[in-house]
Amino acid sequence: MKGTHFLLAFVLVVLSYSFAFAFDPSPLQDFCVAIKKPTDGIFVNGKFCMDPMRATANDFFFPGLNIPANTKNQLGSNVTLVSVDTLPGLNTLGISLARLDFAPYGGLVPPHYHPRATEILTLLKGKLYVGFVTSNPSRLISKVLNPGDVFVFPIGLIHFQFNIGETDAVAISGLSSQNPGVVLIANAVFGSNPPINPDVLTKGFQLEMNVINYLQKQFGSST
Amino acid sequence: MKGTHFLLAFVLVVLSYSFAFAFDPSPLQDFCVAIKKPTDGIFVNGKFCMDPMRATANDFFFPGLNIPANTKNQLGSNVTLVSVDTLPGLNTLGISLARLDFAPYGGLVPPHYHPRATEILTLLKGKLYVGFVTSNPSRLISKVLNPGDVFVFPIGLIHFQFNIGETDAVAISGLSSQNPGVVLIANAVFGSNPPINPDVLTKGFQLEMNVINYLQKQFGSST
Amino acid sequence: MKGTHFLLAFVLVVLSYSFAFAFDPSPLQDFCVAIKKPTDGIFVNGKFCMDPMRATANDFFFPGLNIPANTKNQLGSNVTLVSVDTLPGLNTLGISLARLDFAPYGGLVPPHYHPRATEILTLLKGKLYVGFVTSNPSRLISKVLNPGDVFVFPIGLIHFQFNIGETDAVAISGLSSQNPGVVLIANAVFGSNPPINPDVLTKGFQLEMNVINYLQKQFGSST
Amino acid sequence: MKGTHFLLAFVLVVLSYSFAFAFDPSPLQDFCVAIKKPTDGIFVNGKFCMDPMRATANDFFFPGLNIPANTKNQLGSNVTLVSVDTLPGLNTLGISLARLDFAPYGGLVPPHYHPRATEILTLLKGKLYVGFVTSNPSRLISKVLNPGDVFVFPIGLIHFQFNIGETDAVAISGLSSQNPGVVLIANAVFGSNPPINPDVLTKGFQLEMNVINYLQKQFGSST
Amino acid sequence: MKGTHFLLAFVLVVLSYSFAFAFDPSPLQDFCVAIKKPTDGIFVNGKFCMDPMRATANDFFFPGLNIPANTKNQLGSNVTLVSVDTLPGLNTLGISLARLDFAPYGGLVPPHYHPRATEILTLLKGKLYVGFVTSNPSRLISKVLNPGDVFVFPIGLIHFQFNIGETDAVAISGLSSQNPGVVLIANAVFGSNPPINPDVLTKGFQLEMNVINYLQKQFGSST
Amino acid sequence: MKGTHFLLAFVLVVLSYSFAFAFDPSPLQDFCVAIKKPTDGIFVNGKFCMDPMRATANDFFFPGLNIPANTKNQLGSNVTLVSVDTLPGLNTLGISLARLDFAPYGGLVPPHYHPRATEILTLLKGKLYVGFVTSNPSRLISKVLNPGDVFVFPIGLIHFQFNIGETDAVAISGLSSQNPGVVLIANAVFGSNPPINPDVLTKGFQLEMNVINYLQKQFGSST
């Protein structure tokens, strides 16, 4: 029986990945609601598909985006992502959503990019300085946004949002993938685990070793 | 010179289509801002691509979604679509946005579908009864939404939004295409130009000829 | 053992979905024959993939399209679909087929659309009035077909086929998906289960409540 | 004016390619009817896109598939392809059609493959021996077909159809691309222009030089 | 227990296919390392996906391409393919690699095509005569390559590489799929198992029956 | 005539973009060789498509990758990219190539990512320390490579290559796009033009303003 359980656990783990790399803008059926795996497990966006006859409205529903999120953290910002992880009906449908909250003057979603999604942001409240950088050459395209303004951040380009207003700010963003992914530049470069060899970073960023050491401490790469 | 102008006009018209059927979730460059064609012309979502070095923040920007739209019409609703037609930077990026306004009790976005997009709706204000119908069998999946609620309408399925609250209602929707398209059922079936042969409709909808005639008048197929 | 069986059943059900949302016009191998799931189960087009070394000619074969189907029903028509459900070798290959039979004068395939396929029809026998409606504005593009005529119905657009000849009619259609899907307009709108709130339909179709009630009875939404 | 004309000609030629590499199973609009280029010109499947408001039913229509084609040629077969080249409304829609005619006993569509399409064949009349070869290892999957039988030839695999009946044979095939392409093995290998160096072919096919010379003459490589 | 084991075996076999037909140029996650199936089994390129937290550098690593392969065989060539089968981290990422070794004067990679990949070759050593044949008409596009030369063989077209230098030759090729596939013309046509009916081949290649018999013996179709 | 020329120039410029956003792993024809635009112009990877009957072997050819590139620059490295810009036959085929040269001990290709391509690298000479960082959490996956070693950098993830050997190093990389794109982290964040507001960078990177100023000077954002 041990062996059986082991194999089963293996199977279930494996299953949790089985659709992970399946994607297309033209899904093969009406929808495919993701379901939780029965055993405690792993993955990023790996969910199974629910029997469509059992799917209910709740599988396509997510409440609470009207509630301000806590922005009392170092960056003064909070991103509530509604992707396939929290709204299983999004599975295979190629879109997701986020609510962005910013603390008054200075709340920041720092430079980052989404490897799998374009972002279209609508500002509901406050005043944001936003921008993205093109790949070659590095042109900054930036704008100050007021309520009702919409701005687009193309897929794969580094961008940021910065609250320059005196009140908190709130925005809603659509993202063109059910699992857009995010790479926070500072965390990826200076906070990886294990750390990137500091020689690479001193040369690549033209900084002294002690600044690199400081950055790797700040972002958690070294201990 | 006449011939030259004719050919040029022809070329420009042709050009306005030349990218229309080009689409992929992985665009081949950072972005491709759509530009207006120089001659008066035609097309649905056909725009040219702007020199990326000339692209500015305004090409990725659309203002005014904070302003309530006029819902004093027969359906008591209004959809402000921010797609590649009005926000040229969305070109090739596979996403768009809409603001939905509903008059108090009874504002309706009637049964329709988007042939090229899933819709993810966030209710900002009011109380909506929303739903979609699966393809086979025809199951209705519906829900009453309150502010902060998110709901998903899968690509290609018939759905509707109905204000059952006592105030006006406002929602923001993300759509998974820069040109999602919309087919309003009643308008397509009973309002086409020229009209569908009424024999097809009486048999297909099991209605008397005089009801079909009435419907075709209401929706504008016949005169 | 109970637990084991339960888990196994779970696994198998889950498996039956595991490929459902996997699709691409460039499959990753020569072919992937769908196989039946071992336990009685569920899904629409969810089939497993067969060991390619065991695949035989019968997996790519479907007989009997020469036999006229029974059209003695309310619409006077019959559609025999040869998709991945009945021809497992079609799995992942992005194409399917249908034979359409129509009763003499009046046989009708009523207004419907395929969310995932364009249809290309060849008329073998009889005389058909066919058409489709564009999305915006609603233009009807229609034609009377005679034997040997080919007609195209673009993906996602509402279309119909109506026998206006004195004999039965027969057509063969190719469809650009192994699981094209079909939404029959009248059935989806007036025959959903549970029914759409009649207030939505009276307003959306500008019909009296008693007509909506009648339609919902005819198409099976209410009891 | 000369320069202008030259440039215009250049533009038009260029235009005729401008969509050639644009393809997706999810087109960005309802349809895009291909149109002829105004100047006599070039390309394979390069057509422009017609103003959708001018598109008529004839753009989605192709007549005459009921007429037997002439099979009095060396192979005793004839393929009438209805692709975007002859039915412009197929443009961007990912499907095409062919009628296959075979002379009594021995009519042959010789070993070939379609680099961009799966083929699904329905036999209307006669008796065909058909088959395809998998890529690795080389397994032959073959079948004798009778009227009403359907058979699938997966994309990119070598296949053939051979009339083993005493009458002529007729089949209709759906193909999963508006421009499926065809590579006839013998013609490509032994009939290319200029010819492949015979040393490559003697070694690759383990045949004497005089047999290779004979084959290159038969298929037209050498003179 | 027997039943359980049988079901488990079934599940595992099934699993080994579950992702086989999933492919897209935009994977849904950072990566998906393929893992070996636990039971001895089947498939071509069917691998499972590894827990990303357990993935290590070795999963993205393949050593030994500096070592010359043995070319002492009938064709005087050897292809070392580094695809998802041997480098599991390539799974879902749409690229692979090959080292090609050729014996001095006459080493040949015979006419073949890749149904799922374009090949871009860099010659490191030696002198190659290479070419491919377009589909319609059959044009040969060929070139003699020297060290440092790069050449492209488009997806789905028949091509070959032939060493015309006095030393051995070495090349590195990139291929645009993690499972490019290969159809060797002579082996597929004359070496299939079971053999293609010789009547098809005599007519299709315009060769005498005894030559076809000889070829089928050489390439292993008949015994 | 002025007007005509202006319009023509406009047309040609427009044309140079017309295919830029068209991409698919399944091109619609054998190949589409890119051609230079006749007027001086603009774009990144915008080329037209050549008449296939005029395409020659040189359109699929690029020489000189055997020649070491100059690495006497600040980073001690050089990347020779063979993409659609320099090898026009790659157009629409979804693959490209690069030769990487590194100066002895310390030659560095600094942290960067390709928004549209996975990279598969083969080390020909020298000793490289290479790695990439996963998106969430930020795990470093790194390896020391010796000649003949192959390593994979998944699409969209930050990676680097660093020569830790005593000789120069040479590598060949395949990339899964004809226009892979590159975002050099330090250049995009600290070298954009115009510069990103330093407040965003001090907060986002937790660095003093004077360090940010220094970095923006080093990478060219400010003057």
Short mmCIF file of C-alpha atoms in Angstrom, two decimals, chain E residues 26-193:
data_model
loop_
_atom_site.label_atom_id
_atom_site.label_comp_id
_atom_site.label_asym_id
_atom_site.label_seq_id
_atom_site.Cartn_x
_atom_site.Cartn_y
_atom_site.Cartn_z
CA SER E 26 3.97 31.95 -25.17
CA PRO E 27 4.27 29.40 -22.37
CA LEU E 28 2.06 30.03 -19.35
CA GLN E 29 4.87 30.00 -16.78
CA ASP E 30 8.62 30.63 -16.55
CA PHE E 31 9.47 27.10 -17.64
CA CYS E 32 8.29 23.53 -17.28
CA VAL E 33 11.09 21.03 -16.95
CA ALA E 34 10.11 17.66 -18.38
CA ILE E 35 10.54 14.67 -16.09
CA LYS E 36 10.83 10.97 -16.80
CA LYS E 37 7.73 8.90 -16.30
CA PRO E 38 8.06 6.52 -13.34
CA THR E 39 7.08 3.36 -15.16
CA ASP E 40 8.74 2.20 -18.28
CA GLY E 41 6.52 3.45 -20.95
CA ILE E 42 6.01 4.96 -24.17
CA PHE E 43 5.98 8.19 -25.80
CA VAL E 44 7.86 10.27 -28.24
CA ASN E 45 8.23 13.60 -26.58
CA GLY E 46 5.84 13.06 -23.70
CA LYS E 47 7.42 14.19 -20.46
CA PHE E 48 5.83 15.51 -17.27
CA CYS E 49 6.52 18.85 -15.71
CA MET E 50 8.85 19.11 -12.69
CA ASP E 51 8.11 21.08 -9.51
CA PRO E 52 9.80 24.39 -10.41
CA MET E 53 11.20 24.68 -6.88
CA ARG E 54 13.13 21.48 -7.46
CA ALA E 55 14.47 22.42 -10.86
CA THR E 56 18.25 22.82 -10.90
CA ALA E 57 20.82 24.04 -13.38
CA ASN E 58 21.34 20.48 -14.60
CA ASP E 59 17.81 20.46 -15.96
CA PHE E 60 18.82 23.20 -18.39
CA PHE E 61 22.18 21.67 -19.22
CA PHE E 62 23.57 19.19 -21.76
CA PRO E 63 27.30 18.42 -22.07
CA GLY E 64 29.54 16.92 -24.69
CA LEU E 65 28.74 18.69 -27.95
CA ASN E 66 32.49 19.24 -28.38
CA ILE E 67 33.04 15.53 -28.96
CA PRO E 68 33.06 14.36 -32.61
CA ALA E 69 30.41 11.71 -33.27
CA ASN E 70 31.08 8.49 -35.12
CA THR E 71 30.39 8.86 -38.84
CA LYS E 72 31.42 5.34 -39.85
CA ASN E 73 28.08 4.39 -41.31
CA GLN E 74 26.57 4.05 -44.76
CA LEU E 75 25.82 7.77 -45.09
CA GLY E 76 29.00 8.98 -43.42
CA SER E 77 27.15 11.34 -41.11
CA ASN E 78 25.79 11.64 -37.59
CA VAL E 79 23.23 13.98 -36.06
CA THR E 80 23.31 14.57 -32.29
CA LEU E 81 19.97 16.12 -31.46
CA VAL E 82 19.58 18.08 -28.22
CA SER E 83 15.82 18.32 -27.92
CA VAL E 84 13.34 17.97 -25.07
CA ASP E 85 14.12 14.25 -25.01
CA THR E 86 17.69 14.84 -23.87
CA LEU E 87 17.48 18.34 -22.38
CA PRO E 88 14.26 18.38 -20.32
CA GLY E 89 14.40 22.11 -19.56
CA LEU E 90 13.59 22.79 -23.23
CA ASN E 91 10.03 21.64 -22.62
CA THR E 92 7.47 24.25 -23.78
CA LEU E 93 10.22 26.65 -24.90
CA GLY E 94 10.07 26.05 -28.64
CA ILE E 95 13.72 25.58 -29.54
CA SER E 96 16.31 22.80 -29.84
CA LEU E 97 19.81 22.18 -31.13
CA ALA E 98 21.81 19.66 -33.13
CA ARG E 99 25.46 18.90 -33.81
CA LEU E 100 26.06 17.51 -37.30
CA ASP E 101 29.17 15.46 -38.10
CA PHE E 102 30.19 14.52 -41.62
CA ALA E 103 32.87 12.10 -42.81
CA PRO E 104 35.42 13.53 -45.28
CA TYR E 105 34.30 13.86 -48.87
CA GLY E 106 30.85 12.36 -49.16
CA GLY E 107 29.37 12.46 -45.67
CA LEU E 108 25.65 13.09 -46.27
CA VAL E 109 22.55 14.02 -44.32
CA PRO E 110 20.14 12.82 -47.02
CA PRO E 111 16.97 14.60 -48.24
CA HIS E 112 14.57 15.09 -45.31
CA TYR E 113 12.31 17.69 -43.73
CA HIS E 114 11.28 18.80 -40.27
CA PRO E 115 7.49 19.07 -40.04
CA ARG E 116 7.68 21.36 -37.00
CA ALA E 117 10.87 23.44 -37.30
CA THR E 118 13.00 25.79 -39.34
CA GLU E 119 16.73 24.98 -39.14
CA ILE E 120 19.50 27.58 -38.94
CA LEU E 121 22.93 26.01 -39.47
CA THR E 122 26.37 27.39 -38.63
CA LEU E 123 29.31 25.59 -40.21
CA LEU E 124 32.23 25.28 -37.78
CA LYS E 125 34.57 23.18 -39.92
CA GLY E 126 34.76 21.76 -43.44
CA LYS E 127 32.96 22.50 -46.67
CA LEU E 128 29.29 21.66 -47.19
CA TYR E 129 27.04 21.69 -50.25
CA VAL E 130 23.57 22.34 -48.83
CA GLY E 131 20.15 23.09 -50.29
CA PHE E 132 16.40 23.02 -49.97
CA VAL E 133 13.55 22.68 -52.49
CA THR E 134 10.55 25.04 -52.54
CA SER E 135 7.12 23.51 -52.69
CA ASN E 136 5.51 24.85 -55.83
CA PRO E 137 7.22 24.97 -58.20
CA SER E 138 10.14 22.79 -57.10
CA ARG E 139 13.05 25.22 -57.08
CA LEU E 140 16.38 24.13 -55.62
CA ILE E 141 18.07 26.81 -53.52
CA SER E 142 21.60 25.62 -52.78
CA LYS E 143 24.93 26.95 -51.59
CA VAL E 144 28.47 25.82 -50.79
CA LEU E 145 29.32 26.72 -47.20
CA ASN E 146 32.65 27.42 -45.57
CA PRO E 147 33.48 27.79 -41.86
CA GLY E 148 31.54 30.63 -40.23
CA ASP E 149 28.78 30.51 -42.83
CA VAL E 150 25.16 30.43 -41.68
CA PHE E 151 22.31 28.96 -43.76
CA VAL E 152 18.54 28.70 -43.19
CA PHE E 153 16.27 25.75 -44.12
CA PRO E 154 12.60 26.87 -43.85
CA ILE E 155 10.12 24.74 -41.92
CA GLY E 156 8.57 21.82 -43.81
CA LEU E 157 10.81 21.99 -46.91
CA ILE E 158 12.97 19.12 -48.14
CA HIS E 159 16.69 19.79 -47.64
CA PHE E 160 20.10 18.05 -47.43
CA GLN E 161 23.72 18.65 -46.35
CA PHE E 162 26.65 17.08 -48.19
CA ASN E 163 30.33 17.23 -47.29
CA ILE E 164 32.33 18.16 -50.39
CA GLY E 165 35.50 18.97 -48.47
CA GLU E 166 38.55 16.81 -47.90
CA THR E 167 38.27 16.88 -44.13
CA ASP E 168 35.45 15.94 -41.82
CA ALA E 169 32.86 18.69 -41.33
CA VAL E 170 31.09 19.91 -38.21
CA ALA E 171 28.04 22.15 -37.92
CA ILE E 172 25.71 23.41 -35.17
CA SER E 173 22.03 23.86 -36.02
CA GLY E 174 19.28 25.63 -34.11
CA LEU E 175 15.74 24.32 -34.67
CA SER E 176 12.55 26.26 -33.91
CA SER E 177 10.80 23.58 -31.84
CA GLN E 178 11.66 21.53 -28.78
CA ASN E 179 10.54 18.48 -30.80
CA PRO E 180 11.26 19.33 -34.44
CA GLY E 181 10.55 15.88 -35.90
CA VAL E 182 12.27 14.50 -38.97
CA VAL E 183 10.98 12.67 -42.06
CA LEU E 184 13.77 11.02 -44.04
CA ILE E 185 12.33 10.81 -47.54
CA ALA E 186 13.82 7.51 -48.68
CA ASN E 187 13.07 5.81 -45.38
CA ALA E 188 9.49 7.04 -45.21
CA VAL E 189 8.64 6.16 -48.80
CA PHE E 190 10.63 2.98 -49.35
CA GLY E 191 11.24 1.81 -45.80
CA SER E 192 7.83 2.06 -44.12
CA ASN E 193 6.53 -0.84 -42.08
#
